[in-house]
Amino acid sequence: MKNTITLKRDLSLSHVVTMGLAWMSPMIFFTSFGVLHDSSGGMLLAAYALAFIAILFTAASYGQMARAFPVSGSAYTYVSKAMNPFLGFLVGWAILLDYLFSCIVAVLMFGVNLNAQFPAVPSSIWIILLTFIVMIINVIGIKPLANISKLFVFMQILFIAGFCALLVYKALEGGVTADLNPLAAREGVSFSAILAGASLVCFSFLGFDSITTMAEETKDPRKTIPRAILLIVLSAGVMYFATAYLIQLTAPGFSYVNVDSAGYELMQNIGGSLLAGIFTFVIIFSILSQGLSSMTTVTRLLFVMGRTSLLPQRFASVHPKFRTPVFNIVLMSIVSLSALFISLETAIKFVSFGALTAFLFVNLSVIAHYMIRQKQRSPRDILFRFICPLSGAGFVLYLIALLDSASLMLGAGWLAAGLVYYGIRRLYNAKDNPARILSEPPAEDLVV
C-alpha cells in the first residue's frame, strides 16, 4: 500500500525567505572578509556588484523552473523533467555534495568558533551538541524550525544594520577618507583582479536555491518560491552592498594580521572589544541557523530521490505525527558527525563543486523546457528564457574553470561513485519492479 502521509504545507513567504537567508547566512560577509578583500584588491563593492549580476541570472532560472515544477527536489527535479532522468540523477547526486557538506561545514565552524571562545571545551563536544540540537528541531517540524530561523536571521540583519549605522556615524564625524564614488578604481587594481574577486564573492550568495527543496511544504509554491528567491537575492545584495561601501568609505586602508580573522579584527578596529564580542555572539547563532536550514534542504532532496526510486523507498517515508522525513534527518545527523575528522577545506571544495554543477544545469533546463519542449519563442521568451539563462550558464562555466584541481578531482570521484551506484540501483529496480526503472517522478508526485 502506498504511503499517503505527506509533508505538511505550513510555510508562508516570510518563512521561506528567512529559511533561505538562514542557509545563506548574511554574516558570511564578515567571516570571509579577509579572503574576499584580498582577492578583489580591496574593491569589495565592485566585486559584489559583478557577482550579484551573475547570480541574478541563475536565480531567475530557478524561479522559472519553480513555476513549471512546484515540487521538492530542486535541481534534481528540474533537470529530470526538463532534460533527461539520467542527467537529473547526476545533477541530484552532485548537489548532494552541496547540501550534505553544507551541514558538515556548519557544525565544523560551530565547533571551531566555540572552541576559540572556550578553549577548555574540545571542539568535538560542540560539534556533537549542535548536531543533536539540529536533529531534534528538524524532527519536530518545519514550521517551528522556520520560526527559529526567523529569529536568528533577524539577529544577523539587526547586527548588520547596527554596524552600518555605526559606520555612517563615524563618516558624519569626519571619518570619510576615500572617494565618495562607490565604484572608484583603486590605484594598481585591474579589472581582471576585480573579476577574480567576483568569482569568489559569488559564494556569498549560495543558499537561495535551497528553498526549492521546500516547495511541498510551502503554501502556493508556484508563486511563493519564485518570489522568495528574488527577495533573498535582493536582500542579500542590499546588505552586502551597503556594508562593503561603508567599509570602503570609512576604512579604505584597513589592514589585518590574519586573513581568517579579518572580520573580527575589523570589528575591533571599528568598535573595540564590545563590538567584537557582540560580533562573535551573532556569528555563533548564524552558524546554528545555517545548520538547521542545511539539514532541512538535504533531507528533502533525499525524500524526493527516495520517492522516485533513485534511493530506497525508506528515504521517502514521513513520520505520521511530525510529518517530517525523520529517517533522513537521523541518518544525515549521523553523517554530519564526520565533521569530527574532516577538514573545513575539503568540505568547502565539495560544496563548491556541487553547487556550481547544479547552477549550470538549472540554467540549461530553462532553455530545454521552455524553448525546446514548450516551444515558447516570443521575443520576451527569447530574452528571459534563452539569453538570460545562457548568460548564467556561461558565467557558471567560468567559475567551474576557476576551481582548483583538487576540487575537480573530488567532484569527479563523487560522480564516478554515483555512476556505479546508479548501475547497481538500476539492476535492482529492474529485478524488483520492471515497470519503474529510475524513471521521472510519477504524475501524482507532481500534484500540488
Coordinates of N, CA and C in Angstrom, one line a residue, residues 127-354:
I127 N 30.6 20.1 18.4 CA 30.1 19.6 17.1 C 28.9 18.6 17.4
I128 N 29.1 17.7 18.4 CA 28.1 16.7 18.8 C 26.9 17.4 19.3
L129 N 27.1 18.5 20.1 CA 25.9 19.2 20.7 C 25.1 19.8 19.6
L130 N 25.7 20.5 18.7 CA 25.0 21.2 17.6 C 24.3 20.2 16.7
T131 N 24.9 19.1 16.4 CA 24.3 18.1 15.6 C 23.0 17.5 16.3
F132 N 23.1 17.3 17.6 CA 21.9 16.8 18.3 C 20.8 17.9 18.3
I133 N 21.1 19.1 18.5 CA 20.1 20.2 18.5 C 19.4 20.3 17.1
V134 N 20.3 20.3 16.1 CA 19.7 20.5 14.7 C 18.8 19.3 14.4
M135 N 19.2 18.1 14.8 CA 18.4 16.9 14.6 C 17.0 17.0 15.2
I136 N 17.0 17.4 16.5 CA 15.7 17.5 17.3 C 14.8 18.5 16.7
I137 N 15.3 19.7 16.4 CA 14.5 20.8 15.8 C 13.9 20.4 14.5
N138 N 14.7 19.7 13.6 CA 14.2 19.3 12.3 C 13.2 18.2 12.4
V139 N 13.3 17.3 13.4 CA 12.3 16.3 13.6 C 11.0 16.8 14.0
I140 N 11.0 17.8 14.9 CA 9.7 18.4 15.4 C 8.8 18.9 14.3
G141 N 9.4 19.6 13.3 CA 8.5 20.1 12.3 C 9.1 21.3 11.6
I142 N 8.7 21.5 10.3 CA 9.2 22.6 9.5 C 8.9 24.0 10.0
K143 N 7.6 24.1 10.6 CA 7.2 25.5 11.0 C 8.0 26.0 12.2
P144 N 8.1 25.2 13.3 CA 9.0 25.6 14.4 C 10.4 25.9 13.9
L145 N 10.9 25.1 13.0 CA 12.3 25.4 12.5 C 12.3 26.7 11.8
A146 N 11.3 27.0 11.0 CA 11.3 28.3 10.2 C 11.2 29.4 11.2
N147 N 10.4 29.3 12.2 CA 10.2 30.4 13.2 C 11.6 30.7 13.9
I148 N 12.3 29.6 14.3 CA 13.6 29.8 14.9 C 14.6 30.4 13.9
S149 N 14.5 30.0 12.7 CA 15.4 30.7 11.7 C 15.1 32.1 11.5
K150 N 13.8 32.5 11.6 CA 13.4 33.9 11.6 C 14.1 34.7 12.6
L151 N 14.1 34.2 13.8 CA 14.8 34.9 15.0 C 16.3 35.1 14.7
F152 N 16.9 34.0 14.2 CA 18.4 34.1 14.0 C 18.7 35.0 12.8
V153 N 17.9 34.9 11.8 CA 18.2 35.8 10.7 C 17.9 37.3 11.1
F154 N 16.9 37.5 11.9 CA 16.7 38.9 12.4 C 17.9 39.4 13.2
M155 N 18.5 38.5 14.0 CA 19.6 38.9 14.7 C 20.8 39.4 13.8
Q156 N 21.0 38.6 12.7 CA 22.0 39.0 11.8 C 21.7 40.3 11.1
I157 N 20.5 40.5 10.6 CA 20.1 41.7 10.0 C 20.3 42.9 10.9
L158 N 19.8 42.7 12.2 CA 19.9 43.8 13.1 C 21.4 44.1 13.4
F159 N 22.3 43.1 13.5 CA 23.7 43.4 13.7 C 24.3 44.2 12.5
I160 N 24.0 43.7 11.3 CA 24.5 44.4 10.1 C 24.0 45.8 10.0
A161 N 22.7 46.0 10.3 CA 22.1 47.4 10.3 C 22.8 48.3 11.3
G162 N 23.0 47.7 12.5 CA 23.7 48.5 13.6 C 25.1 48.8 13.2
F163 N 25.8 47.9 12.6 CA 27.2 48.1 12.2 C 27.2 49.2 11.1
C164 N 26.3 49.1 10.1 CA 26.3 50.2 9.1 C 26.0 51.5 9.7
A165 N 25.1 51.6 10.7 CA 24.7 52.8 11.3 C 25.9 53.4 12.0
L166 N 26.7 52.5 12.6 CA 28.0 53.0 13.3 C 28.9 53.6 12.3
L167 N 29.1 52.9 11.1 CA 29.9 53.4 10.1 C 29.5 54.8 9.6
V168 N 28.2 54.9 9.4 CA 27.6 56.2 9.0 C 27.9 57.3 10.0
Y169 N 27.7 57.0 11.3 CA 28.0 57.9 12.4 C 29.5 58.4 12.3
K170 N 30.4 57.4 12.1 CA 31.8 57.7 12.0 C 32.1 58.6 10.8
A171 N 31.4 58.3 9.7 CA 31.6 59.1 8.5 C 31.1 60.5 8.7
L172 N 30.0 60.7 9.4 CA 29.5 62.1 9.6 C 30.4 62.8 10.6
E173 N 31.1 62.1 11.4 CA 32.0 62.8 12.3 C 33.4 63.2 11.7
G174 N 33.4 62.9 10.4 CA 34.7 63.3 9.7 C 35.6 62.1 9.4
G175 N 35.0 60.9 9.4 CA 35.8 59.7 9.2 C 36.0 59.3 7.7
V176 N 35.4 60.1 6.8 CA 35.5 59.7 5.4 C 36.9 60.0 4.9
T177 N 37.5 59.0 4.4 CA 38.9 59.2 3.9 C 39.1 58.7 2.5
A178 N 38.0 58.4 1.8 CA 38.0 57.9 0.5 C 37.1 58.6 -0.5
D179 N 37.2 58.3 -1.7 CA 36.4 58.9 -2.8 C 34.9 58.4 -2.5
L180 N 34.0 59.4 -2.6 CA 32.6 59.0 -2.4 C 32.0 58.2 -3.5
N181 N 32.7 58.1 -4.7 CA 32.2 57.3 -5.8 C 32.4 55.8 -5.4
P182 N 31.2 55.1 -5.3 CA 31.3 53.7 -4.8 C 32.1 52.8 -5.6
L183 N 32.3 53.1 -6.9 CA 33.0 52.2 -7.8 C 34.3 52.7 -8.3
A184 N 34.8 53.8 -7.6 CA 36.1 54.4 -8.0 C 37.2 53.4 -7.9
A185 N 38.0 53.3 -8.9 CA 39.0 52.3 -9.0 C 40.2 52.7 -8.1
R186 N 40.8 51.7 -7.4 CA 41.9 51.9 -6.6 C 43.2 51.8 -7.5
E187 N 44.2 52.5 -7.1 CA 45.4 52.5 -7.9 C 46.0 51.1 -7.8
G188 N 46.4 50.7 -9.0 CA 47.1 49.4 -9.1 C 46.2 48.2 -9.1
V189 N 44.8 48.4 -9.1 CA 43.9 47.3 -9.1 C 43.3 47.2 -10.5
S190 N 43.5 46.1 -11.2 CA 43.0 45.9 -12.6 C 41.5 45.3 -12.5
F191 N 40.9 45.4 -13.7 CA 39.5 44.9 -13.8 C 39.6 43.4 -13.6
S192 N 40.6 42.7 -14.2 CA 40.7 41.3 -14.1 C 40.8 40.8 -12.6
A193 N 41.5 41.7 -11.8 CA 41.6 41.4 -10.3 C 40.2 41.4 -9.7
I194 N 39.4 42.5 -10.1 CA 38.1 42.6 -9.5 C 37.2 41.4 -10.0
L195 N 37.4 41.0 -11.2 CA 36.6 39.9 -11.8 C 36.9 38.6 -11.0
A196 N 38.2 38.4 -10.7 CA 38.6 37.3 -10.0 C 38.0 37.3 -8.6
G197 N 38.0 38.5 -8.0 CA 37.3 38.6 -6.7 C 35.8 38.3 -6.7
A198 N 35.2 38.7 -7.8 CA 33.8 38.5 -8.0 C 33.5 37.0 -8.1
S199 N 34.4 36.2 -8.7 CA 34.2 34.8 -8.8 C 34.1 34.1 -7.4
L200 N 34.9 34.7 -6.5 CA 34.8 34.1 -5.1 C 33.6 34.7 -4.3
V201 N 33.3 36.0 -4.6 CA 32.2 36.6 -3.9 C 30.9 35.9 -4.2
C202 N 30.8 35.3 -5.4 CA 29.5 34.6 -5.7 C 29.1 33.6 -4.7
F203 N 30.1 33.0 -4.0 CA 29.7 32.0 -3.0 C 29.0 32.6 -1.7
S204 N 29.1 33.9 -1.6 CA 28.4 34.6 -0.5 C 26.8 34.5 -0.8
F205 N 26.5 34.3 -2.0 CA 25.0 34.2 -2.4 C 24.5 32.8 -2.4
L206 N 25.3 31.8 -2.2 CA 24.8 30.4 -2.2 C 23.8 30.2 -1.1
G207 N 22.7 29.5 -1.5 CA 21.7 29.3 -0.5 C 20.3 29.6 -1.0
F208 N 20.2 30.5 -1.9 CA 18.9 30.9 -2.4 C 18.2 29.7 -3.0
D209 N 19.0 28.8 -3.6 CA 18.4 27.6 -4.3 C 17.9 26.6 -3.3
S210 N 18.3 26.7 -2.1 CA 17.9 25.6 -1.1 C 16.4 25.6 -0.8
I211 N 15.7 26.7 -1.0 CA 14.3 26.8 -0.7 C 13.5 26.0 -1.7
T212 N 14.0 25.7 -2.9 CA 13.2 25.0 -3.8 C 13.0 23.6 -3.4
T213 N 13.7 23.1 -2.4 CA 13.5 21.7 -1.8 C 12.3 21.7 -0.9
M214 N 11.8 22.9 -0.5 CA 10.7 23.0 0.5 C 9.4 23.3 -0.2
A215 N 9.3 23.1 -1.5 CA 8.1 23.5 -2.3 C 6.9 22.8 -1.8
E216 N 7.0 21.5 -1.4 CA 5.8 20.8 -1.0 C 5.4 21.1 0.5
E217 N 6.2 21.9 1.1 CA 5.8 22.4 2.5 C 5.5 23.9 2.5
T218 N 5.3 24.4 1.3 CA 5.1 25.9 1.1 C 3.7 26.1 0.5
K219 N 3.0 27.1 1.0 CA 1.7 27.5 0.5 C 1.8 28.1 -0.8
D220 N 1.0 27.7 -1.8 CA 1.1 28.2 -3.2 C 2.5 28.4 -3.7
P221 N 3.2 27.2 -3.9 CA 4.6 27.3 -4.2 C 4.9 27.9 -5.6
R222 N 3.9 27.8 -6.6 CA 4.2 28.4 -7.9 C 4.5 29.9 -7.8
K223 N 3.8 30.6 -6.9 CA 4.1 32.0 -6.7 C 5.1 32.3 -5.6
T224 N 5.0 31.5 -4.5 CA 5.8 31.8 -3.3 C 7.3 31.6 -3.6
I225 N 7.6 30.4 -4.2 CA 9.1 30.1 -4.3 C 9.8 31.1 -5.2
P226 N 9.3 31.4 -6.4 CA 10.0 32.4 -7.3 C 10.1 33.8 -6.6
R227 N 9.1 34.2 -5.9 CA 9.1 35.5 -5.2 C 10.2 35.4 -4.1
A228 N 10.2 34.3 -3.4 CA 11.2 34.2 -2.3 C 12.6 34.2 -2.8
I229 N 12.8 33.5 -3.9 CA 14.2 33.5 -4.5 C 14.6 35.0 -4.8
L230 N 13.8 35.7 -5.4 CA 14.1 37.1 -5.8 C 14.3 38.0 -4.5
L231 N 13.5 37.8 -3.5 CA 13.6 38.6 -2.3 C 14.9 38.2 -1.5
I232 N 15.3 36.9 -1.5 CA 16.5 36.5 -0.9 C 17.8 37.1 -1.5
V233 N 17.8 37.0 -2.8 CA 19.0 37.6 -3.6 C 19.1 39.1 -3.4
L234 N 17.9 39.8 -3.5 CA 17.9 41.2 -3.4 C 18.3 41.7 -2.0
S235 N 17.7 41.0 -1.0 CA 18.0 41.3 0.4 C 19.5 41.2 0.7
A236 N 20.0 40.0 0.3 CA 21.5 39.8 0.5 C 22.3 40.9 -0.2
G237 N 21.9 41.2 -1.5 CA 22.6 42.2 -2.2 C 22.7 43.5 -1.6
V238 N 21.5 44.0 -1.0 CA 21.5 45.3 -0.3 C 22.4 45.3 0.9
M239 N 22.3 44.2 1.7 CA 23.2 44.1 2.9 C 24.7 44.1 2.5
Y240 N 25.0 43.4 1.5 CA 26.4 43.3 1.1 C 26.9 44.6 0.5
F241 N 26.1 45.2 -0.4 CA 26.5 46.5 -1.0 C 26.7 47.6 0.1
A242 N 25.7 47.7 1.0 CA 25.8 48.8 2.0 C 27.0 48.6 2.8
T243 N 27.2 47.4 3.3 CA 28.4 47.1 4.2 C 29.7 47.4 3.5
A244 N 29.8 46.8 2.3 CA 31.1 47.0 1.5 C 31.4 48.4 1.2
Y245 N 30.3 49.2 0.9 CA 30.5 50.6 0.5 C 31.0 51.4 1.7
L246 N 30.3 51.2 2.9 CA 30.6 52.0 4.1 C 32.0 51.6 4.6
I247 N 32.4 50.4 4.5 CA 33.7 50.0 5.0 C 34.8 50.6 4.0
Q248 N 34.5 50.6 2.8 CA 35.4 51.2 1.8 C 35.5 52.7 2.0
L249 N 34.4 53.3 2.5 CA 34.4 54.7 2.7 C 35.1 55.2 3.9
T250 N 34.9 54.4 5.0 CA 35.4 54.9 6.3 C 36.8 54.2 6.7
A251 N 37.1 53.1 6.1 CA 38.3 52.4 6.5 C 39.0 51.8 5.2
P252 N 39.3 52.7 4.2 CA 39.9 52.1 3.0 C 41.2 51.5 3.1
G253 N 42.0 52.0 4.1 CA 43.3 51.5 4.3 C 43.4 50.4 5.4
F254 N 42.3 49.8 5.8 CA 42.3 48.8 6.9 C 43.1 47.6 6.5
S255 N 44.0 47.2 7.4 CA 44.8 46.0 7.2 C 44.6 45.1 8.4
Y256 N 44.9 43.8 8.2 CA 44.7 42.8 9.2 C 45.9 41.9 9.3
V257 N 46.0 41.2 10.4 CA 47.2 40.4 10.7 C 46.9 39.0 10.1
N258 N 45.7 38.5 10.4 CA 45.3 37.1 9.9 C 44.1 37.2 9.0
V259 N 44.3 36.6 7.8 CA 43.2 36.7 6.8 C 41.9 36.0 7.3
D260 N 42.1 34.9 8.1 CA 40.9 34.2 8.5 C 40.1 34.9 9.6
S261 N 40.8 35.8 10.4 CA 40.1 36.5 11.4 C 40.0 38.0 11.1
A262 N 40.0 38.3 9.8 CA 40.0 39.7 9.4 C 38.7 40.4 9.8
G263 N 37.5 39.6 9.8 CA 36.3 40.2 10.2 C 36.3 40.6 11.6
Y264 N 36.8 39.7 12.5 CA 36.9 40.0 13.9 C 37.8 41.2 14.2
E265 N 39.0 41.3 13.4 CA 39.9 42.4 13.6 C 39.2 43.7 13.1
L266 N 38.4 43.6 12.1 CA 37.7 44.8 11.6 C 36.7 45.3 12.7
M267 N 36.1 44.4 13.4 CA 35.2 44.8 14.5 C 35.9 45.5 15.6
Q268 N 37.1 45.0 16.0 CA 37.9 45.6 17.0 C 38.4 47.0 16.6
N269 N 38.7 47.1 15.3 CA 39.2 48.4 14.8 C 38.1 49.4 14.8
I270 N 36.9 49.0 14.4 CA 35.7 50.0 14.3 C 35.1 50.3 15.7
G271 N 34.9 49.2 16.5 CA 34.1 49.4 17.7 C 34.7 48.8 19.0
G272 N 35.9 48.4 18.9 CA 36.6 47.9 20.1 C 36.1 46.5 20.5
S273 N 36.5 46.1 21.7 CA 36.2 44.8 22.2 C 34.7 44.5 22.4
L274 N 33.9 45.6 22.7 CA 32.5 45.4 22.9 C 31.8 44.9 21.6
L275 N 32.1 45.6 20.5 CA 31.6 45.3 19.2 C 32.1 43.9 18.7
A276 N 33.4 43.6 19.0 CA 33.9 42.3 18.7 C 33.2 41.2 19.4
G277 N 32.9 41.4 20.7 CA 32.2 40.4 21.5 C 30.8 40.1 20.9
I278 N 30.1 41.2 20.6 CA 28.7 41.1 20.0 C 28.8 40.3 18.7
F279 N 29.8 40.7 17.9 CA 30.0 40.0 16.6 C 30.2 38.5 16.8
T280 N 31.0 38.1 17.7 CA 31.2 36.7 18.0 C 29.9 36.0 18.4
F281 N 29.1 36.6 19.2 CA 27.8 36.1 19.7 C 26.9 35.9 18.5
V282 N 26.8 36.9 17.6 CA 25.9 36.7 16.4 C 26.4 35.7 15.5
I283 N 27.7 35.6 15.3 CA 28.3 34.6 14.4 C 27.9 33.2 14.8
I284 N 27.9 32.9 16.1 CA 27.6 31.6 16.6 C 26.2 31.2 16.2
F285 N 25.2 32.2 16.4 CA 23.8 31.9 16.1 C 23.6 31.8 14.6
S286 N 24.4 32.6 13.8 CA 24.2 32.5 12.4 C 24.6 31.1 11.9
I287 N 25.7 30.6 12.5 CA 26.1 29.2 12.1 C 25.0 28.2 12.5
L288 N 24.4 28.4 13.7 CA 23.4 27.5 14.1 C 22.2 27.5 13.1
S289 N 21.8 28.7 12.7 CA 20.7 28.8 11.8 C 21.0 28.2 10.4
Q290 N 22.3 28.3 10.0 CA 22.7 27.7 8.7 C 22.6 26.2 8.8
G291 N 23.0 25.6 10.0 CA 23.0 24.2 10.2 C 21.5 23.7 10.1
L292 N 20.6 24.4 10.7 CA 19.2 24.0 10.7 C 18.7 24.0 9.3
S293 N 18.9 25.0 8.5 CA 18.4 25.1 7.1 C 19.1 24.1 6.2
S294 N 20.4 23.9 6.4 CA 21.1 22.9 5.6 C 20.5 21.5 5.8
M295 N 20.2 21.1 7.0 CA 19.7 19.8 7.3 C 18.3 19.7 6.7
T296 N 17.5 20.7 6.7 CA 16.2 20.7 6.0 C 16.3 20.4 4.5
T297 N 17.3 21.1 3.9 CA 17.5 21.0 2.5 C 17.9 19.6 2.1
V298 N 18.9 19.1 2.7 CA 19.4 17.8 2.2 C 18.4 16.6 2.5
T299 N 17.7 16.7 3.6 CA 16.7 15.6 3.9 C 15.5 15.7 3.0
R300 N 15.1 16.9 2.5 CA 14.0 16.9 1.5 C 14.5 16.4 0.1
L301 N 15.7 16.7 -0.2 CA 16.3 16.2 -1.5 C 16.3 14.6 -1.5
L302 N 16.7 14.1 -0.4 CA 16.7 12.6 -0.2 C 15.3 12.0 -0.2
F303 N 14.4 12.8 0.3 CA 13.0 12.4 0.3 C 12.5 12.2 -1.1
V304 N 12.8 13.2 -2.0 CA 12.3 13.1 -3.4 C 13.0 12.0 -4.1
M305 N 14.3 11.8 -3.9 CA 15.1 10.8 -4.6 C 14.6 9.4 -4.1
G306 N 14.2 9.3 -2.9 CA 13.6 8.0 -2.5 C 12.2 7.8 -3.1
R307 N 11.5 8.8 -3.3 CA 10.1 8.7 -3.9 C 10.2 8.3 -5.3
T308 N 11.2 8.6 -6.0 CA 11.4 8.3 -7.4 C 12.3 7.0 -7.6
S309 N 12.5 6.3 -6.5 CA 13.3 5.0 -6.6 C 14.8 5.2 -6.9
L310 N 15.3 6.4 -6.9 CA 16.7 6.6 -7.0 C 17.4 6.1 -5.8
L311 N 16.7 6.3 -4.7 CA 17.2 5.8 -3.4 C 16.1 4.8 -2.9
P312 N 16.5 3.9 -1.9 CA 15.4 3.0 -1.3 C 14.2 3.8 -0.8
Q313 N 13.1 3.1 -0.9 CA 11.8 3.8 -0.5 C 11.8 4.3 0.9
R314 N 12.7 3.7 1.7 CA 12.7 4.2 3.1 C 13.0 5.7 3.2
F315 N 13.7 6.2 2.2 CA 14.1 7.6 2.2 C 12.8 8.5 1.9
A316 N 11.8 7.9 1.4 CA 10.6 8.7 1.1 C 9.5 8.6 2.2
S317 N 9.9 8.0 3.3 CA 8.9 7.9 4.4 C 8.8 9.2 5.2
V318 N 7.6 9.4 5.7 CA 7.3 10.6 6.5 C 6.7 10.1 7.8
H319 N 7.2 10.7 8.9 CA 6.7 10.3 10.3 C 5.2 10.7 10.4
P320 N 4.3 9.8 10.8 CA 2.9 10.1 10.9 C 2.5 11.3 11.9
K321 N 3.3 11.5 12.9 CA 3.0 12.5 13.9 C 3.6 13.9 13.5
F322 N 4.9 13.8 13.2 CA 5.6 15.1 12.9 C 5.5 15.6 11.5
R323 N 5.2 14.6 10.6 CA 5.1 14.9 9.1 C 6.4 15.4 8.6
T324 N 7.5 14.9 9.1 CA 8.8 15.2 8.6 C 9.5 13.9 8.2
P325 N 10.5 13.9 7.4 CA 11.3 12.7 7.0 C 12.3 12.3 8.1
V326 N 11.8 11.8 9.1 CA 12.6 11.5 10.3 C 13.8 10.6 10.0
F327 N 13.6 9.6 9.2 CA 14.7 8.6 8.9 C 15.8 9.4 8.2
N328 N 15.5 10.3 7.3 CA 16.6 11.1 6.6 C 17.3 12.0 7.6
I329 N 16.5 12.6 8.5 CA 17.1 13.5 9.4 C 18.1 12.8 10.4
V330 N 17.7 11.7 10.9 CA 18.6 11.0 11.8 C 19.8 10.5 11.1
L331 N 19.6 10.0 9.8 CA 20.8 9.5 9.0 C 21.8 10.6 8.7
M332 N 21.2 11.7 8.3 CA 22.1 12.9 7.9 C 22.8 13.5 9.2
S333 N 22.1 13.4 10.3 CA 22.8 13.8 11.6 C 24.0 13.0 11.9
I334 N 23.8 11.7 11.7 CA 25.0 10.8 11.9 C 26.1 11.1 10.9
V335 N 25.7 11.3 9.7 CA 26.8 11.7 8.6 C 27.4 13.0 9.0
S336 N 26.7 13.9 9.6 CA 27.2 15.2 9.9 C 28.3 15.1 11.0
L337 N 28.3 14.0 11.7 CA 29.4 13.8 12.7 C 30.7 13.6 12.1
S338 N 30.8 13.4 10.7 CA 32.1 13.3 10.1 C 32.9 14.6 10.2
A339 N 32.2 15.7 10.6 CA 32.9 16.9 10.9 C 33.9 16.8 12.0
L340 N 33.9 15.7 12.8 CA 34.8 15.4 13.8 C 36.2 15.1 13.3
F341 N 36.3 14.7 12.0 CA 37.6 14.3 11.4 C 37.9 14.9 10.0
I342 N 36.9 15.5 9.4 CA 37.1 16.0 8.1 C 37.6 17.5 8.2
S343 N 38.3 17.9 7.2 CA 38.9 19.3 7.2 C 37.9 20.3 6.6
L344 N 37.9 21.5 7.1 CA 37.0 22.5 6.5 C 37.3 22.8 5.1
E345 N 38.5 22.7 4.7 CA 38.9 23.0 3.3 C 38.3 22.0 2.3
T346 N 38.4 20.7 2.7 CA 37.8 19.6 1.9 C 36.3 19.8 1.8
A347 N 35.6 20.1 2.9 CA 34.2 20.2 2.9 C 33.7 21.3 2.0
I348 N 34.5 22.5 2.0 CA 34.1 23.6 1.2 C 34.3 23.3 -0.3
K349 N 35.3 22.5 -0.6 CA 35.5 22.1 -2.0 C 34.4 21.3 -2.6
F350 N 33.9 20.4 -1.7 CA 32.7 19.6 -2.1 C 31.5 20.5 -2.4
V351 N 31.3 21.4 -1.5 CA 30.1 22.3 -1.6 C 30.2 23.1 -2.9
S352 N 31.4 23.6 -3.2 CA 31.6 24.5 -4.4 C 31.3 23.7 -5.7
F353 N 31.8 22.5 -5.8 CA 31.6 21.6 -7.0 C 30.1 21.3 -7.2
G354 N 29.5 20.9 -6.1 CA 28.1 20.5 -6.1 C 27.2 21.7 -6.5

